[in-house]
mmCIF file of C-alpha atoms in Angstrom:
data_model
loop_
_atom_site.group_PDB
_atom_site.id
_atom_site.type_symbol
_atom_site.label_atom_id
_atom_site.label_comp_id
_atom_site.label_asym_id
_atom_site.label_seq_id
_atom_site.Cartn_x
_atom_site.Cartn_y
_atom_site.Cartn_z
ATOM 1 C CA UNK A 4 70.222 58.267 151.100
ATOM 2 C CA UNK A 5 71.727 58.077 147.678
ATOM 3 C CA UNK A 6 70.045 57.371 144.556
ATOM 4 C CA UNK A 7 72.511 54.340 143.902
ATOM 5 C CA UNK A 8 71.601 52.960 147.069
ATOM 6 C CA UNK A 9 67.896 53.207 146.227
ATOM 7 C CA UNK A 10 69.034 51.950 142.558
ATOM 8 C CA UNK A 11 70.354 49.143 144.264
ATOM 9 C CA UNK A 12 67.732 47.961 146.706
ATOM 10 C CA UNK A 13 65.110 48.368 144.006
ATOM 11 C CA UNK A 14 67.079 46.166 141.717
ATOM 12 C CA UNK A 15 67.024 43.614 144.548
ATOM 13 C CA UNK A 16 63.062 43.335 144.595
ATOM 14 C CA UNK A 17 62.600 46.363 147.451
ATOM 15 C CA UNK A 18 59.473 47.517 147.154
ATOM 16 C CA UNK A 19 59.684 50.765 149.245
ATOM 17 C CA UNK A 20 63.072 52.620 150.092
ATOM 18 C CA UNK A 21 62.565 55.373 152.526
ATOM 19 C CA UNK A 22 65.686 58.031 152.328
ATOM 20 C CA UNK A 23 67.576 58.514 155.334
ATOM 21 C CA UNK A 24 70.698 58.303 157.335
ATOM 22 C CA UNK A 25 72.833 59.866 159.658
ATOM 23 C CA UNK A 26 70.979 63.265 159.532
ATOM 24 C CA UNK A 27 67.906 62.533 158.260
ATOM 25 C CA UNK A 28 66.509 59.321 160.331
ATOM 26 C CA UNK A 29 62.831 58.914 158.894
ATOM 27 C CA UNK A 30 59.822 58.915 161.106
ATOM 28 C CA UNK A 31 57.904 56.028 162.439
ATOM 29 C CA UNK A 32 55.301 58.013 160.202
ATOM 30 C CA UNK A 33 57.059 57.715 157.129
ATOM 31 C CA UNK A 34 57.869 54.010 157.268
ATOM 32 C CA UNK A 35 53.785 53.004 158.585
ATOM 33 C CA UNK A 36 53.185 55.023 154.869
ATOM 34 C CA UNK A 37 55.395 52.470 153.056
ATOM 35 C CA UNK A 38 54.364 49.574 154.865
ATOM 36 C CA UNK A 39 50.825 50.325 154.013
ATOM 37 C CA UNK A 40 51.881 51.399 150.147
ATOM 38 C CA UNK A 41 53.426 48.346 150.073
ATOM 39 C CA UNK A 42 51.142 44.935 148.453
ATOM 40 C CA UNK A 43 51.843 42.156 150.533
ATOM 41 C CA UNK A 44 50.370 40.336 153.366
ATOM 42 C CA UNK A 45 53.639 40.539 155.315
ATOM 43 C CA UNK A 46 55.854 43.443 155.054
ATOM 44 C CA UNK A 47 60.000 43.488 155.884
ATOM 45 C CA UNK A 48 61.371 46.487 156.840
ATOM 46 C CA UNK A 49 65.406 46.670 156.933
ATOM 47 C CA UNK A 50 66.397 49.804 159.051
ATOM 48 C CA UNK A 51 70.102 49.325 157.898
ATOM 49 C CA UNK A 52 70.866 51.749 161.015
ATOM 50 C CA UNK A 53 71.141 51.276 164.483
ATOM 51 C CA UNK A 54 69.127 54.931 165.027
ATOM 52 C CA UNK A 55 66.015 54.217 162.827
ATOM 53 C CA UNK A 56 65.280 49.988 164.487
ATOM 54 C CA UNK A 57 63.309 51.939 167.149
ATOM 55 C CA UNK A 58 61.623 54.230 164.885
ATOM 56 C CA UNK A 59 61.256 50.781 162.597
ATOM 57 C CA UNK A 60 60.010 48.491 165.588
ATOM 58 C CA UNK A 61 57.112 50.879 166.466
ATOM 59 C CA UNK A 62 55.479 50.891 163.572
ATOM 60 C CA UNK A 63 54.280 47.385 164.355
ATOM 61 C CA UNK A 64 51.302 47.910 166.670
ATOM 62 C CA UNK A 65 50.457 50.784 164.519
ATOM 63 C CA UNK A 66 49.308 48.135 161.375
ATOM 64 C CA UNK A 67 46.631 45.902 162.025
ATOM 65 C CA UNK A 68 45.913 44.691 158.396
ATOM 66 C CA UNK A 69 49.125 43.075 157.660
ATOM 67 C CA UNK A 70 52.079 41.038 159.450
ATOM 68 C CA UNK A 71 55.217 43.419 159.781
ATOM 69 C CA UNK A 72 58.460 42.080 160.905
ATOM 70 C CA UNK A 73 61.362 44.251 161.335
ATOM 71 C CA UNK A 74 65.013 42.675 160.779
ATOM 72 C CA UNK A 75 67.154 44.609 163.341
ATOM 73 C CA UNK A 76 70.095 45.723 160.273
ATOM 74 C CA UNK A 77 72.141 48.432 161.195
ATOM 75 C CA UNK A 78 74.530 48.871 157.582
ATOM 76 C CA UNK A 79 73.832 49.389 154.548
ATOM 77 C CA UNK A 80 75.525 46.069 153.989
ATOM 78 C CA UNK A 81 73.597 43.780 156.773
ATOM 79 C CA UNK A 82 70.761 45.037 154.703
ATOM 80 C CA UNK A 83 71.799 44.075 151.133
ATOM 81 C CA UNK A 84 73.118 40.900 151.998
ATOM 82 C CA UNK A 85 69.524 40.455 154.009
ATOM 83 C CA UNK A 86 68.003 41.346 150.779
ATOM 84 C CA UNK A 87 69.967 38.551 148.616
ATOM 85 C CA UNK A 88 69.684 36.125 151.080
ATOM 86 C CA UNK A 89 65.694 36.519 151.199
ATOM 87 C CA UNK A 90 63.907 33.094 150.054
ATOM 88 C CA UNK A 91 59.731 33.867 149.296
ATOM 89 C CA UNK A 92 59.085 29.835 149.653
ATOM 90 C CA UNK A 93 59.829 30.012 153.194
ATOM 91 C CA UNK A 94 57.399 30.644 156.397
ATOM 92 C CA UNK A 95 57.554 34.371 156.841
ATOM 93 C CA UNK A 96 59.654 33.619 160.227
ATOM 94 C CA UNK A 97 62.203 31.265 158.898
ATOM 95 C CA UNK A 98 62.793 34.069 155.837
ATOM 96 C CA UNK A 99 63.999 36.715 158.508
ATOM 97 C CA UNK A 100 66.080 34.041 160.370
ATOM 98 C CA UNK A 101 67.701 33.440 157.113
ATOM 99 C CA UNK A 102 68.273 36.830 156.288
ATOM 100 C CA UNK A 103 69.533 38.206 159.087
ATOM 101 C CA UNK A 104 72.006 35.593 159.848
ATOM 102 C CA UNK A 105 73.074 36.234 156.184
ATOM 103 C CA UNK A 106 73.053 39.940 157.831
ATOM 104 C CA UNK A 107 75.441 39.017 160.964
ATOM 105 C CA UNK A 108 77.641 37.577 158.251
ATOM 106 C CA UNK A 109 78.877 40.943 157.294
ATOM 107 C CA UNK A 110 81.068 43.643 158.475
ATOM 108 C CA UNK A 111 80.651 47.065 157.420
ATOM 109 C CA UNK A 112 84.051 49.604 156.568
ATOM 110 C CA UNK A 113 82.829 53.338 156.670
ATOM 111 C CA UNK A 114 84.785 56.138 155.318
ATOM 112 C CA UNK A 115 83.863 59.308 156.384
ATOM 113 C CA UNK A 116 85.348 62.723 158.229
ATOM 114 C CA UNK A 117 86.054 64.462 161.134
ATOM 115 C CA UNK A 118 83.153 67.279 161.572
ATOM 116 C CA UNK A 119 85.148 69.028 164.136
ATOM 117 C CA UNK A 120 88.608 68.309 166.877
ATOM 118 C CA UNK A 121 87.542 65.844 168.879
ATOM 119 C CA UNK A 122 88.241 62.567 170.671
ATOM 120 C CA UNK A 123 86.613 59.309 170.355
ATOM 121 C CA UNK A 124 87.563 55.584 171.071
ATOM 122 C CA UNK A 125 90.757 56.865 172.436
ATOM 123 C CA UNK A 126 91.981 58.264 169.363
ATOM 124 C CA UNK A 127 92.358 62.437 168.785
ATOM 125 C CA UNK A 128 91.195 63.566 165.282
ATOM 126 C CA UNK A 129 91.163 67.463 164.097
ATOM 127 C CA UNK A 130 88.486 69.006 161.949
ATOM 128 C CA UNK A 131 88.648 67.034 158.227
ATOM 129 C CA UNK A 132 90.547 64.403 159.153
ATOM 130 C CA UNK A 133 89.546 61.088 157.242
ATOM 131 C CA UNK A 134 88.095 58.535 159.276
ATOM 132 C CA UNK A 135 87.598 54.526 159.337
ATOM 133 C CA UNK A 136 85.719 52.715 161.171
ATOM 134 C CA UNK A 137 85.283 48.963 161.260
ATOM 135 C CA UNK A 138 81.651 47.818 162.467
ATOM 136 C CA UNK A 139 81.030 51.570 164.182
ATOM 137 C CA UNK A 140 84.673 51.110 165.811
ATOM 138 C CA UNK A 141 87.449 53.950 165.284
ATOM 139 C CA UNK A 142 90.538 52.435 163.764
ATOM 140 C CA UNK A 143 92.094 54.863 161.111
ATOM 141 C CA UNK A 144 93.043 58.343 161.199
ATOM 142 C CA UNK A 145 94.018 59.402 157.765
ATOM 143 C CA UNK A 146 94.591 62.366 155.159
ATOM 144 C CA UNK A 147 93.247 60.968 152.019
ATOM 145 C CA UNK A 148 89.677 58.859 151.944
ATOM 146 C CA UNK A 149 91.150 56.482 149.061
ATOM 147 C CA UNK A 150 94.279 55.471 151.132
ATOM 148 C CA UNK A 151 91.907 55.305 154.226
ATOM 149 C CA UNK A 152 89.360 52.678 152.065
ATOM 150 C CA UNK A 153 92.305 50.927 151.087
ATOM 151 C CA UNK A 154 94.048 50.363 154.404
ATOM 152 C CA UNK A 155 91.097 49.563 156.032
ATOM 153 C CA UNK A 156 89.905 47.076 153.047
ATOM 154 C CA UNK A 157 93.112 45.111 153.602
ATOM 155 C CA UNK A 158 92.814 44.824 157.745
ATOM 156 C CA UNK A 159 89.111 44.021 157.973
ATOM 157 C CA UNK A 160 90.388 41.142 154.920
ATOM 158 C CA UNK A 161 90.320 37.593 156.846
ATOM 159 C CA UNK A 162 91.133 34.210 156.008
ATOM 160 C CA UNK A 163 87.875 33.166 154.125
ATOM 161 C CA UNK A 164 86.988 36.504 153.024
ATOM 162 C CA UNK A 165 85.168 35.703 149.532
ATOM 163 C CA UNK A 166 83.856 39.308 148.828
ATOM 164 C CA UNK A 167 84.345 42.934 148.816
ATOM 165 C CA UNK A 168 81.722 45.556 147.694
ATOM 166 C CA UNK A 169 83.095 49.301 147.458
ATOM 167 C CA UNK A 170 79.921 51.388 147.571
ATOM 168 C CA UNK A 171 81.080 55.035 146.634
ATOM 169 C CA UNK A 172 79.401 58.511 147.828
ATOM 170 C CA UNK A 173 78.493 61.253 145.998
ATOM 171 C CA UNK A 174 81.563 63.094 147.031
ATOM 172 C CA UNK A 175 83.986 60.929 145.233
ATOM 173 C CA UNK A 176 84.747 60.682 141.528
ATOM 174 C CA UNK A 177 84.298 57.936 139.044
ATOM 175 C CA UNK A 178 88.804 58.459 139.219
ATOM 176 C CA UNK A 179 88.570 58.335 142.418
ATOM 177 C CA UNK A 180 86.198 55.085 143.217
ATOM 178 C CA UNK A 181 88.299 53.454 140.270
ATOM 179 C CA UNK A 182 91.562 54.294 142.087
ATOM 180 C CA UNK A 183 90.217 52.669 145.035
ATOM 181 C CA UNK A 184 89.009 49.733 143.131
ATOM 182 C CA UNK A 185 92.449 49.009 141.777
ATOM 183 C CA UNK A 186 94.247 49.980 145.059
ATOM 184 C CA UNK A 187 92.277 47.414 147.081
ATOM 185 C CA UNK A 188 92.408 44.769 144.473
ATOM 186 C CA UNK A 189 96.019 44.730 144.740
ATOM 187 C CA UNK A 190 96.123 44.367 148.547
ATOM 188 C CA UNK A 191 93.847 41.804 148.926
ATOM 189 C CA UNK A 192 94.691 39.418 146.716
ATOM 190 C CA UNK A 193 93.168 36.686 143.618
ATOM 191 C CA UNK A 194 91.144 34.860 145.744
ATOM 192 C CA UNK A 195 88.801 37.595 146.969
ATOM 193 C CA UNK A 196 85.886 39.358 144.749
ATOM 194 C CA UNK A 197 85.985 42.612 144.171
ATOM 195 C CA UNK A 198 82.997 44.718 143.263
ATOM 196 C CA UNK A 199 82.624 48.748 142.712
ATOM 197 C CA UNK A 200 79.170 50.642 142.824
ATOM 198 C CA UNK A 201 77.675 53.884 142.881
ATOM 199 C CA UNK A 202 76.057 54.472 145.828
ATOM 200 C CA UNK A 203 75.942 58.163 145.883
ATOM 201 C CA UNK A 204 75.619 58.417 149.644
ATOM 202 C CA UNK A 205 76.555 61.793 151.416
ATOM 203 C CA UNK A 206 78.733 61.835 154.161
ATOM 204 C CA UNK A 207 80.503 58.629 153.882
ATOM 205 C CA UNK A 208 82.816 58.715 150.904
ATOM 206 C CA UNK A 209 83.163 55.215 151.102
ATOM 207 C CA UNK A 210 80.858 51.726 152.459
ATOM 208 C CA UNK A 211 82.978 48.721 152.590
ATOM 209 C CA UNK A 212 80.881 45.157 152.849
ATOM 210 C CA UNK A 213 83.722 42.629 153.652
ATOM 211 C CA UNK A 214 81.964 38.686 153.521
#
């Protein structure tokens, strides 16, 4: 969800985006409609979340008239980096292998909140509380989602890190994401890339792709 997001794919040469996410996972229904809307003898479909591959992987046996192949991504950035790593001069196979080891390349940084007190991965959060999480893995508990992006920017950073992409929600402001921008620039140093988009995503105020 987010009409960056969709922006984004589109831009990319997506020929379908289906809204969805945390809340919202779409139907095996709804992606079978844009598999069949969509013009091609074989048809890619990135879930880019670990709830919809099942939903995604069933609408298989329910085409007959074209090849479907579903790439297993579970982030938002496992599927863009699928997207630019996609090569049309390939065998439809060897086009997914390639783009989904481009997609294993990545690690995903999510900025979100605490819906409610409660406990997960060993760590005790109240109601609000800002939360990172480093490939679906707890590992800051903070106050403020800009100091949260920032300090978890500069520990998922690794020797040979080349590129960061901060993909902003609709719940942060243009201030805010530029803030962050700056912030994590400074803390990660020359050598790595730094990139800022819109994504306009609810619930996470921030999606970091680290490569």
């Amino acid at each position: 969800a987010g009409e960056g997001l969709k922006t984004l794919f589109s831009d990319l040469g997506c020929a379908h985006v289906v809204s969805g996410g945390q809340t919202m996972n779409p139907s095996t229904e709804d992606i079978v409609e844009a598999v069949l809307a969509t013009p091609a003898k074989t048809v890619y479909v990135l879930p880019n979340n670990k709830n919809i591959i099942l939903a995604a992987e069933q609408t298989i046996p329910l085409v007959t008239d074209r090849k479907v192949i579903v790439l297993p991504t579970r982030t938002i950035p496992q599927g863009l980096s699928a997207m630019l790593a996609y090569e049309g001069e390939s065998t439809p196979e060897i086009s997914a292998n390639v783009m989904m080891n481009a997609a294993n390349a990545v690690d995903t940084g999510l900025i979100t909140f605490a819906a409610r007190d409660s406990e997960f991965g060993g760590h005790k959060m109240k109601e609000g509380d800002i939360l990172g999480l480093e490939n679906g893995k707890l590992e800051i508990i903070d106050k403020d989602p800009v100091h949260a992006a920032t300090r978890l920017a500069r520990s998922m950073s690794k020797k040979g890190t080349s590129f960061i992409t901060i993909i902003y929600g609709d719940n942060v402001s243009e201030a805010e994401a530029e803030d962050a921008f700056q912030r994590i620039k400074s803390k990660v140093g020359n050598e790595i890339e730094v990139t800022l988009v819109n994504g306009g995503q609810p619930i996470y105020y921030f999606i970091l792709s680290i490569e």
